[in-house]
């Protein structure tokens, strides 16, 4: 099995979302799956930008909103390189579909990846006072 985790959670050291991904990823790696983790965003200062932690390869990937429209060439190339015709290829999205991942997942689906989403928060019921930009992002997602 070939599994790619995509998240905006810090990795391998972080809070609850990180722990959730680590439990899944490390368990799968212990059972001979090939596991890679790609993180959108920056390190929290406790993590290297890439490495291997408990048999799981991870890497932080810079994300710009233009990637939502044009796609992220680097990440697309990684998906092509990691695709293995002899194995089940799965992408696990932590946090559900959103503006950052929709173009990437469309590309991955065309390659033959199966997509699994882990919807953690329901922002449609969000009532706190937030910025216009964040409110727009929640609506689009």
Short mmCIF file of C-alpha atoms in Angstrom, two decimals:
data_model
loop_
_atom_site.label_atom_id
_atom_site.label_comp_id
_atom_site.label_asym_id
_atom_site.label_seq_id
_atom_site.Cartn_x
_atom_site.Cartn_y
_atom_site.Cartn_z
CA UNK A 1 0.00 0.00 0.00
CA UNK A 2 1.19 3.50 -0.84
CA UNK A 3 -0.35 6.23 1.31
CA UNK A 4 0.16 9.99 1.17
CA UNK A 5 -1.12 12.21 3.98
CA UNK A 6 -1.77 15.87 3.17
CA UNK A 7 -2.45 18.32 5.96
CA UNK A 8 -1.83 21.79 7.28
CA UNK A 9 -0.99 20.38 10.73
CA UNK A 10 2.57 20.57 12.02
CA UNK A 11 4.52 17.31 11.80
CA UNK A 12 5.90 15.28 13.57
CA UNK A 13 5.62 17.44 16.72
CA UNK A 14 2.33 19.26 17.15
CA UNK A 15 -1.06 19.20 18.78
CA UNK A 16 -4.12 16.93 18.43
CA UNK A 17 -4.29 16.96 14.61
CA UNK A 18 -0.63 16.03 14.41
CA UNK A 19 -1.11 13.18 16.85
CA UNK A 20 -4.05 11.86 14.84
CA UNK A 21 -2.03 11.82 11.61
CA UNK A 22 1.00 10.31 13.35
CA UNK A 23 -1.05 7.45 14.82
CA UNK A 24 -2.44 6.52 11.41
CA UNK A 25 0.82 7.06 9.50
CA UNK A 26 3.09 5.22 11.92
CA UNK A 27 0.71 2.29 12.27
CA UNK A 28 0.52 1.92 8.49
CA UNK A 29 4.32 2.23 8.16
CA UNK A 30 4.76 -0.49 10.81
CA UNK A 31 2.58 -2.72 8.62
CA UNK A 32 4.84 -2.27 5.58
CA UNK A 33 2.94 0.50 3.84
CA UNK A 34 4.92 3.23 2.13
CA UNK A 35 3.88 6.42 3.91
CA UNK A 36 4.62 10.05 3.03
CA UNK A 37 3.30 13.17 4.75
CA UNK A 38 3.11 16.56 3.01
CA UNK A 39 2.33 19.58 5.14
CA UNK A 40 1.11 22.92 3.78
CA UNK A 41 2.58 25.80 5.74
CA UNK A 42 5.58 26.39 7.93
CA UNK A 43 7.17 24.46 10.73
CA UNK A 44 6.18 25.44 14.24
CA UNK A 45 9.88 25.73 15.09
CA UNK A 46 9.95 22.28 16.66
CA UNK A 47 10.14 20.38 13.35
CA UNK A 48 12.62 20.17 10.51
CA UNK A 49 11.31 21.10 7.06
CA UNK A 50 11.69 17.47 5.98
CA UNK A 51 12.86 14.16 7.36
CA UNK A 52 11.91 10.67 8.44
CA UNK A 53 10.22 10.10 11.78
CA UNK A 54 9.30 6.56 12.91
CA UNK A 55 9.52 5.20 9.33
CA UNK A 56 7.35 8.03 7.92
CA UNK A 57 8.81 10.50 5.42
CA UNK A 58 7.53 14.03 5.84
CA UNK A 59 8.04 17.35 4.10
CA UNK A 60 6.72 20.88 4.45
CA UNK A 61 5.50 22.33 1.15
CA UNK A 62 5.09 26.04 0.50
CA UNK A 63 1.56 26.90 -0.52
CA UNK A 64 0.43 30.03 -2.29
CA UNK A 65 -3.19 30.73 -3.17
CA UNK A 66 -2.26 30.80 -6.88
CA UNK A 67 -1.73 27.03 -6.47
CA UNK A 68 -5.51 26.75 -5.94
CA UNK A 69 -5.98 27.88 -9.53
CA UNK A 70 -2.86 26.64 -11.33
CA UNK A 71 -1.94 23.69 -9.14
CA UNK A 72 1.27 23.10 -7.25
CA UNK A 73 3.79 21.76 -9.78
CA UNK A 74 6.13 20.43 -7.10
CA UNK A 75 3.41 18.49 -5.29
CA UNK A 76 1.95 17.23 -8.57
CA UNK A 77 5.38 15.90 -9.53
CA UNK A 78 5.70 14.21 -6.13
CA UNK A 79 2.36 12.47 -6.69
CA UNK A 80 3.53 11.23 -10.08
CA UNK A 81 6.86 10.02 -8.63
CA UNK A 82 5.23 8.24 -5.68
CA UNK A 83 2.47 6.55 -7.69
CA UNK A 84 3.03 2.79 -7.83
CA UNK A 85 0.98 0.72 -10.29
CA UNK A 86 1.62 -2.47 -8.29
CA UNK A 87 0.13 -1.06 -5.07
CA UNK A 88 -3.04 0.58 -3.80
CA UNK A 89 -2.41 4.34 -3.93
CA UNK A 90 -4.31 6.40 -1.38
CA UNK A 91 -4.31 10.07 -0.44
CA UNK A 92 -5.56 10.90 3.04
CA UNK A 93 -6.63 14.53 3.45
CA UNK A 94 -6.80 15.72 7.03
CA UNK A 95 -9.41 18.46 7.42
CA UNK A 96 -11.54 17.68 4.41
CA UNK A 97 -11.66 19.27 0.99
CA UNK A 98 -10.79 22.93 0.80
CA UNK A 99 -9.51 25.59 -1.54
CA UNK A 100 -5.90 24.53 -0.90
CA UNK A 101 -6.44 20.90 -1.91
CA UNK A 102 -9.17 20.75 -4.55
CA UNK A 103 -6.89 21.25 -7.58
CA UNK A 104 -4.34 18.80 -6.20
CA UNK A 105 -6.97 16.15 -5.53
CA UNK A 106 -8.41 16.54 -9.00
CA UNK A 107 -4.95 15.82 -10.42
CA UNK A 108 -4.41 12.89 -8.01
CA UNK A 109 -7.75 11.36 -8.92
CA UNK A 110 -6.83 11.44 -12.61
CA UNK A 111 -3.58 9.61 -11.78
CA UNK A 112 -5.57 6.86 -10.06
CA UNK A 113 -5.24 7.72 -6.38
CA UNK A 114 -8.15 6.89 -4.08
CA UNK A 115 -9.05 9.88 -1.91
CA UNK A 116 -9.93 9.65 1.79
CA UNK A 117 -11.03 12.78 3.63
CA UNK A 118 -11.01 13.21 7.37
CA UNK A 119 -13.48 16.00 8.07
CA UNK A 120 -12.61 17.25 11.53
CA UNK A 121 -14.37 20.61 11.89
CA UNK A 122 -17.72 21.83 10.55
CA UNK A 123 -17.11 25.47 9.73
CA UNK A 124 -20.63 25.94 8.39
CA UNK A 125 -21.80 26.44 11.98
CA UNK A 126 -18.99 28.86 12.85
CA UNK A 127 -20.48 31.87 14.68
CA UNK A 128 -17.43 33.65 16.09
CA UNK A 129 -16.35 37.04 14.85
CA UNK A 130 -13.65 36.46 12.22
CA UNK A 131 -11.99 38.43 9.45
CA UNK A 132 -13.67 38.77 6.06
CA UNK A 133 -10.88 36.74 4.44
CA UNK A 134 -11.30 33.84 6.86
CA UNK A 135 -15.11 33.99 6.56
CA UNK A 136 -14.81 33.84 2.77
CA UNK A 137 -12.44 30.89 2.99
CA UNK A 138 -14.91 29.01 5.23
CA UNK A 139 -17.77 29.73 2.79
CA UNK A 140 -15.76 28.53 -0.21
CA UNK A 141 -14.66 25.38 1.60
#
